[in-house]
Short mmCIF file of C-alpha atoms in Angstrom, two decimals:
data_model
loop_
_atom_site.label_atom_id
_atom_site.label_comp_id
_atom_site.label_asym_id
_atom_site.label_seq_id
_atom_site.Cartn_x
_atom_site.Cartn_y
_atom_site.Cartn_z
CA MET A 8 22.90 1.56 20.30
CA ILE A 9 21.19 3.71 17.66
CA PRO A 10 23.68 5.47 15.36
CA SER A 11 23.30 9.26 15.43
CA PRO A 12 23.02 10.61 12.89
CA PHE A 13 21.79 7.34 11.33
CA ARG A 14 23.34 6.39 8.03
CA SER A 15 21.88 3.47 6.14
CA PRO A 16 24.51 1.00 4.86
CA TRP A 17 22.36 0.45 1.80
CA ARG A 18 21.05 2.79 -0.85
CA LEU A 19 18.58 2.28 -3.66
CA SER A 20 20.06 2.74 -7.09
CA PRO A 21 18.54 5.68 -8.97
CA LEU A 22 15.52 4.96 -11.11
CA GLY A 23 16.50 7.49 -13.74
CA PRO A 24 14.83 10.52 -15.32
CA ARG A 25 11.51 8.82 -16.05
CA TRP A 26 10.65 9.03 -12.30
CA PRO A 27 10.68 12.73 -11.33
CA SER A 28 11.30 12.93 -7.59
CA ARG A 29 8.58 15.55 -7.20
CA ALA A 30 5.84 13.62 -9.01
CA ALA A 31 2.77 13.48 -6.78
CA LEU A 32 0.05 10.85 -6.85
CA VAL A 33 -2.96 13.12 -6.40
CA ALA A 34 -6.60 12.38 -7.27
CA PRO A 35 -8.50 14.88 -9.45
CA PRO A 36 -10.49 17.20 -7.16
CA ASP A 37 -13.74 16.67 -9.06
CA THR A 38 -13.69 12.86 -9.36
CA GLY A 39 -11.49 11.76 -6.46
CA LEU A 40 -9.72 8.43 -6.26
CA PRO A 41 -12.04 6.68 -8.76
CA GLY A 42 -11.15 9.42 -11.23
CA LEU A 43 -7.45 8.75 -10.69
CA PHE A 44 -7.90 5.04 -11.38
CA ASP A 45 -9.96 5.86 -14.49
CA ARG A 46 -7.23 8.15 -15.78
CA LEU A 47 -4.54 5.52 -15.23
CA HIS A 48 -6.63 2.83 -16.91
CA ARG A 49 -7.43 4.97 -19.95
CA ARG A 50 -3.76 5.77 -20.46
CA GLY A 51 -2.61 2.20 -19.99
CA ALA A 52 -0.64 3.05 -16.84
CA VAL A 53 0.02 0.67 -13.98
CA LEU A 54 0.28 1.96 -10.43
CA VAL A 55 2.87 0.36 -8.14
CA CYS A 56 1.75 -0.08 -4.53
CA ALA A 57 4.61 -0.42 -2.02
CA HIS A 58 3.75 -3.04 0.60
CA ARG A 59 4.05 -1.76 4.19
CA GLY A 60 5.28 1.56 2.88
CA GLY A 61 8.18 0.14 0.87
CA ALA A 62 10.47 -1.38 3.49
CA VAL A 63 14.11 -1.77 2.40
CA PRO A 64 17.32 -2.13 4.41
CA GLY A 65 17.68 0.89 6.66
CA TYR A 66 14.01 1.79 6.27
CA PRO A 67 11.58 -0.28 8.40
CA GLU A 68 8.07 -1.21 7.41
CA ASN A 69 5.20 1.08 8.38
CA ALA A 70 7.46 4.07 9.07
CA LEU A 71 6.80 7.60 7.88
CA GLU A 72 10.45 7.95 6.88
CA THR A 73 10.14 4.80 4.76
CA CYS A 74 7.12 6.25 2.98
CA ARG A 75 9.13 9.41 2.25
CA ASN A 76 12.00 7.32 0.90
CA THR A 77 9.67 5.40 -1.42
CA LEU A 78 8.11 8.55 -2.84
CA ALA A 79 11.57 9.96 -3.47
CA ARG A 80 12.08 6.97 -5.80
CA LEU A 81 8.81 6.88 -7.73
CA PRO A 82 5.15 7.96 -7.56
CA ALA A 83 3.67 4.98 -5.70
CA MET A 84 0.69 4.09 -3.60
CA LEU A 85 1.69 3.18 -0.04
CA GLU A 86 0.07 0.26 1.75
CA VAL A 87 0.24 0.40 5.56
CA ASP A 88 -1.14 -1.56 8.51
CA VAL A 89 -3.06 0.03 11.37
CA THR A 90 -3.49 -1.22 14.94
CA ARG A 91 -4.28 0.39 18.29
CA SER A 92 -2.34 1.22 21.45
CA ALA A 93 -3.65 0.44 24.92
CA ASP A 94 -4.99 3.98 25.23
CA GLY A 95 -6.78 3.93 21.88
CA VAL A 96 -4.34 5.67 19.55
CA LEU A 97 -4.31 4.30 15.98
CA VAL A 98 -0.70 3.52 15.05
CA LEU A 99 1.08 1.90 12.12
CA MET A 100 2.10 -1.66 12.93
CA HIS A 101 1.61 -5.02 11.22
CA ASP A 102 2.24 -7.54 14.00
CA ASP A 103 0.32 -8.15 17.22
CA THR A 104 3.62 -7.98 19.08
CA LEU A 105 6.54 -5.57 19.08
CA ASP A 106 9.34 -8.15 18.92
CA ARG A 107 10.00 -8.33 15.16
CA THR A 108 9.71 -4.70 14.11
CA THR A 109 10.79 -2.66 17.16
CA THR A 110 13.35 -2.57 19.96
CA GLY A 111 10.54 -3.55 22.35
CA SER A 112 8.71 -6.78 23.06
CA GLY A 113 5.27 -8.01 24.02
CA PRO A 114 1.77 -7.22 22.72
CA VAL A 115 1.25 -3.86 21.07
CA ALA A 116 -2.20 -3.57 22.63
CA GLU A 117 -0.71 -3.60 26.14
CA ARG A 118 1.41 -0.46 25.61
CA THR A 119 0.22 3.12 25.73
CA PHE A 120 1.11 5.38 22.87
CA ARG A 121 3.66 7.19 25.03
CA GLU A 122 5.34 3.83 25.74
CA LEU A 123 5.28 2.90 22.07
CA ARG A 124 6.91 6.18 21.06
CA ARG A 125 9.91 5.42 23.25
CA LEU A 126 10.77 2.46 21.01
CA HIS A 127 12.78 2.48 17.80
CA LEU A 128 11.68 0.69 14.67
CA VAL A 129 13.79 -2.19 13.34
CA ASP A 130 14.23 -2.92 9.64
CA ASN A 131 13.61 -6.31 8.04
CA ASP A 132 17.26 -7.25 8.49
CA GLY A 133 16.93 -6.80 12.25
CA ARG A 134 18.85 -3.52 12.45
CA ALA A 135 17.56 -0.77 14.73
CA THR A 136 16.85 2.60 13.13
CA PRO A 137 16.26 6.04 14.65
CA TYR A 138 12.65 5.98 13.46
CA ARG A 139 9.62 5.83 15.73
CA ILE A 140 6.14 4.32 15.48
CA PRO A 141 3.89 6.85 13.71
CA THR A 142 0.19 7.44 14.19
CA LEU A 143 -2.39 7.05 11.44
CA GLU A 144 -3.15 10.76 11.84
CA ASP A 145 0.52 11.53 11.14
CA LEU A 146 0.37 9.62 7.88
CA LEU A 147 -3.00 10.97 6.76
CA ASP A 148 -1.81 14.54 7.26
CA TRP A 149 1.55 13.93 5.56
CA SER A 150 -0.01 12.17 2.53
CA ALA A 151 -2.13 15.17 1.49
CA GLY A 152 -0.92 16.40 -1.89
CA ARG A 153 1.69 13.63 -2.06
CA THR A 154 0.26 10.15 -2.48
CA VAL A 155 -2.54 7.63 -1.98
CA LEU A 156 -2.66 5.22 0.96
CA ALA A 157 -4.05 1.69 1.17
CA LEU A 158 -5.15 1.05 4.75
CA ASP A 159 -5.21 -2.46 6.21
CA ALA A 160 -6.91 -2.87 9.61
CA LYS A 161 -5.19 -5.17 12.10
CA ALA A 162 -7.09 -6.40 15.17
CA PRO A 163 -8.36 -4.88 17.36
CA VAL A 164 -8.81 -2.06 14.86
CA THR A 165 -11.95 -2.34 12.74
CA LEU A 166 -12.78 -0.98 9.33
CA ALA A 167 -15.25 1.33 11.06
CA ASP A 168 -12.34 2.77 13.04
CA LEU A 169 -10.47 3.47 9.82
CA VAL A 170 -13.51 5.03 8.17
CA ASP A 171 -14.02 7.32 11.16
CA ALA A 172 -10.35 8.37 11.15
CA VAL A 173 -10.42 9.13 7.43
CA THR A 174 -13.71 11.01 7.80
CA ALA A 175 -12.21 13.17 10.56
CA ARG A 176 -9.35 14.14 8.23
CA ASP A 177 -11.56 14.42 5.12
CA ALA A 178 -9.08 12.13 3.38
CA PHE A 179 -11.27 9.95 1.16
CA ASP A 180 -9.51 11.36 -1.92
CA ARG A 181 -6.28 9.66 -0.90
CA VAL A 182 -7.32 6.44 0.88
CA LEU A 183 -8.13 2.97 -0.40
CA PHE A 184 -9.74 0.69 2.21
CA ALA A 185 -8.62 -2.97 2.10
CA THR A 186 -11.41 -5.49 2.75
CA TYR A 187 -11.21 -9.27 2.80
CA ASP A 188 -14.82 -10.38 2.41
CA LEU A 189 -17.84 -9.02 0.62
CA ASP A 190 -19.77 -8.28 3.81
CA ASP A 191 -16.99 -5.95 4.95
CA THR A 192 -16.93 -4.27 1.54
CA ILE A 193 -20.66 -3.61 1.76
CA ALA A 194 -20.36 -2.37 5.35
CA VAL A 195 -17.68 0.18 4.42
CA ALA A 196 -19.65 1.36 1.39
CA ARG A 197 -22.76 1.93 3.50
CA ARG A 198 -20.89 3.65 6.31
CA ALA A 199 -18.97 5.91 3.95
CA PRO A 200 -20.38 6.40 0.43
CA PRO A 201 -17.27 8.42 -0.62
CA ALA A 202 -14.96 5.49 0.24
CA THR A 203 -12.98 3.69 -2.45
CA ILE A 204 -12.63 0.02 -1.53
CA ALA A 205 -10.36 -2.86 -2.52
CA ALA A 206 -12.80 -5.77 -2.58
CA PRO A 207 -12.03 -9.51 -2.92
CA ILE A 208 -13.64 -10.16 -6.32
CA GLU A 209 -12.76 -13.58 -7.68
CA ASP A 210 -15.53 -13.87 -10.28
CA MET A 211 -18.35 -11.87 -11.80
CA ALA A 212 -20.84 -13.30 -9.31
CA HIS A 213 -18.95 -11.51 -6.54
CA LEU A 214 -19.27 -8.24 -8.43
CA ASP A 215 -22.99 -8.85 -9.00
CA ALA A 216 -23.46 -9.42 -5.26
CA LEU A 217 -21.79 -6.12 -4.44
CA LEU A 218 -23.79 -4.22 -7.03
CA ALA A 219 -27.02 -5.80 -5.80
CA ALA A 220 -26.15 -4.51 -2.32
CA GLY A 221 -25.87 -0.99 -3.70
CA VAL A 222 -22.09 -0.66 -3.90
CA ALA A 223 -21.13 1.74 -6.69
CA PRO A 224 -18.84 0.01 -9.23
CA HIS A 225 -16.65 3.09 -9.72
CA ARG A 226 -15.88 2.96 -5.97
CA LEU A 227 -14.42 -0.55 -6.25
CA LEU A 228 -10.97 -1.90 -7.01
CA ALA A 229 -11.05 -5.66 -7.52
CA TRP A 230 -8.50 -7.38 -5.31
CA THR A 231 -7.72 -10.58 -7.24
CA GLY A 232 -5.20 -12.19 -4.93
CA THR A 233 -1.54 -13.16 -4.98
CA GLU A 234 -1.36 -16.47 -6.81
CA VAL A 235 -2.89 -16.84 -10.28
CA PRO A 236 -3.01 -13.93 -12.76
CA ARG A 237 -6.43 -13.72 -14.45
CA PRO A 238 -6.34 -11.39 -17.47
CA GLY A 239 -9.75 -12.62 -18.63
CA LEU A 240 -11.31 -11.56 -15.33
CA TYR A 241 -9.53 -8.20 -15.44
CA ALA A 242 -10.98 -7.54 -18.90
CA ALA A 243 -14.50 -8.59 -17.90
CA LEU A 244 -14.40 -6.38 -14.82
CA ALA A 245 -13.11 -3.41 -16.82
CA GLU A 246 -16.11 -3.73 -19.13
CA ARG A 247 -18.28 -3.26 -16.04
CA GLY A 248 -16.32 -0.20 -14.90
CA VAL A 249 -14.19 -1.95 -12.27
CA LYS A 250 -10.39 -1.84 -12.28
CA SER A 251 -8.28 -4.70 -10.92
CA ALA A 252 -5.30 -5.18 -8.63
CA PHE A 253 -2.91 -8.11 -8.32
CA ALA A 254 -0.28 -8.67 -5.63
CA THR A 255 3.14 -10.21 -6.16
CA LEU A 256 4.13 -9.68 -2.54
CA GLY A 257 4.55 -12.12 0.32
CA MET A 258 7.14 -13.25 2.85
CA TRP A 259 6.64 -16.87 1.78
CA THR A 260 9.11 -18.41 -0.67
CA GLY A 261 6.45 -19.05 -3.31
CA SER A 262 5.34 -15.45 -3.73
CA TRP A 263 5.81 -13.99 -7.20
CA ASP A 264 8.25 -11.44 -5.85
CA ASN A 265 10.46 -14.16 -4.39
CA ARG A 266 10.16 -16.48 -7.37
CA ILE A 267 11.03 -13.75 -9.84
CA ARG A 268 13.94 -12.59 -7.71
CA MET A 269 15.32 -16.15 -7.56
CA LEU A 270 14.89 -16.59 -11.32
CA GLY A 271 16.64 -13.30 -11.92
CA ASP A 272 14.30 -12.18 -14.70
CA ASP A 273 12.20 -9.17 -13.72
CA ARG A 274 10.61 -9.13 -17.18
CA LEU A 275 8.24 -11.79 -15.85
CA TYR A 276 6.35 -9.02 -14.08
CA ARG A 277 5.07 -7.94 -17.49
CA ARG A 278 3.35 -11.27 -18.08
CA ILE A 279 1.71 -11.71 -14.71
CA THR A 280 0.36 -8.16 -14.39
CA HIS A 281 -1.13 -7.73 -17.85
CA GLY A 282 -4.52 -6.03 -17.61
CA VAL A 283 -4.34 -4.71 -14.04
CA THR A 284 -4.35 -1.10 -12.88
CA LEU A 285 -2.44 -1.70 -9.66
CA VAL A 286 0.37 -4.06 -8.61
CA ALA A 287 1.10 -4.47 -4.89
CA THR A 288 4.66 -5.59 -4.27
CA ASP A 289 7.58 -5.86 -1.85
CA ARG A 290 9.94 -5.06 -4.76
CA TYR A 291 8.61 -1.72 -5.88
CA GLU A 292 11.82 -0.61 -7.59
CA ALA A 293 12.15 -3.84 -9.59
CA VAL A 294 8.49 -3.75 -10.65
CA ALA A 295 8.71 -0.09 -11.67
CA ARG A 296 11.78 -0.84 -13.78
CA ALA A 297 10.25 -3.93 -15.39
CA LEU A 298 6.84 -2.61 -16.40
CA PRO A 299 6.67 -0.24 -19.38
CA ALA A 300 3.13 0.59 -18.22
CA ALA A 301 4.49 1.76 -14.87
CA ALA A 302 6.58 4.37 -16.64
CA ARG A 303 3.36 5.90 -17.99
CA ILE A 304 2.35 6.97 -14.48
CA THR A 305 4.16 10.29 -14.67
CA ARG A 306 2.49 11.15 -17.97
CA ALA A 307 -0.91 10.05 -16.67
CA LEU A 308 -0.54 12.31 -13.64
CA ARG A 309 -0.09 15.46 -15.70
#
């Protein structure tokens, strides 16, 4: 049974006065999302990106209410996953099936949107919540004037589907497209010149290949993986006008988030994120507390 009204048994501790609850992560109107990344980089600020919207106990992943809860804590980018219902509606959902994250079961792609909306979302501890599966349109509309989204396409959704949805909402100023190979990066850039793209850049040759294909460097954010920090690469990319991102997230035991949590020393985040503009994490509160550069976000947004 779903409690009504729902009361979470867990609450985030306050982050303190350095994180104004009304701070908005908004791109400059003249330069868009690349201009926002430039501003953060120039001021030595690090942007925290909350994986799957910032799921915590009582707030399930990929829920609009979870995104609201995260933004009430700090000005963060919100990463979400997008898939499709049987009748073609783009919805937020990571898994192919409903079993882990909802009160339903079976493949997502076999349910109509009306059927999906009857279900409740389940948090990562397996507790049902009163929250429902949102559409991508819901999130795009809600994010205007509030935050920036990182969109991750899950099959059968394609990057072209995401580009078309963002184009329809004129939301390029608040969307980062996640790509996982250079061909996809090039395809998104050609389909939508205003798009800002997270591209898998592991060395300077990858950047050269993208530039040779006509991808504008200021429209790129180098996605440098989840395993080995590479401050030398971050510096070399910055000299070419490209900012970098590193991810500490991951459900596996060996992720940086899990290792640092087990070691009990959040100061380690400072060492492994040196030189990046964005950190994607499952522990957004811990990362925000640990990084002095993250505290500069509010000043950089003024």
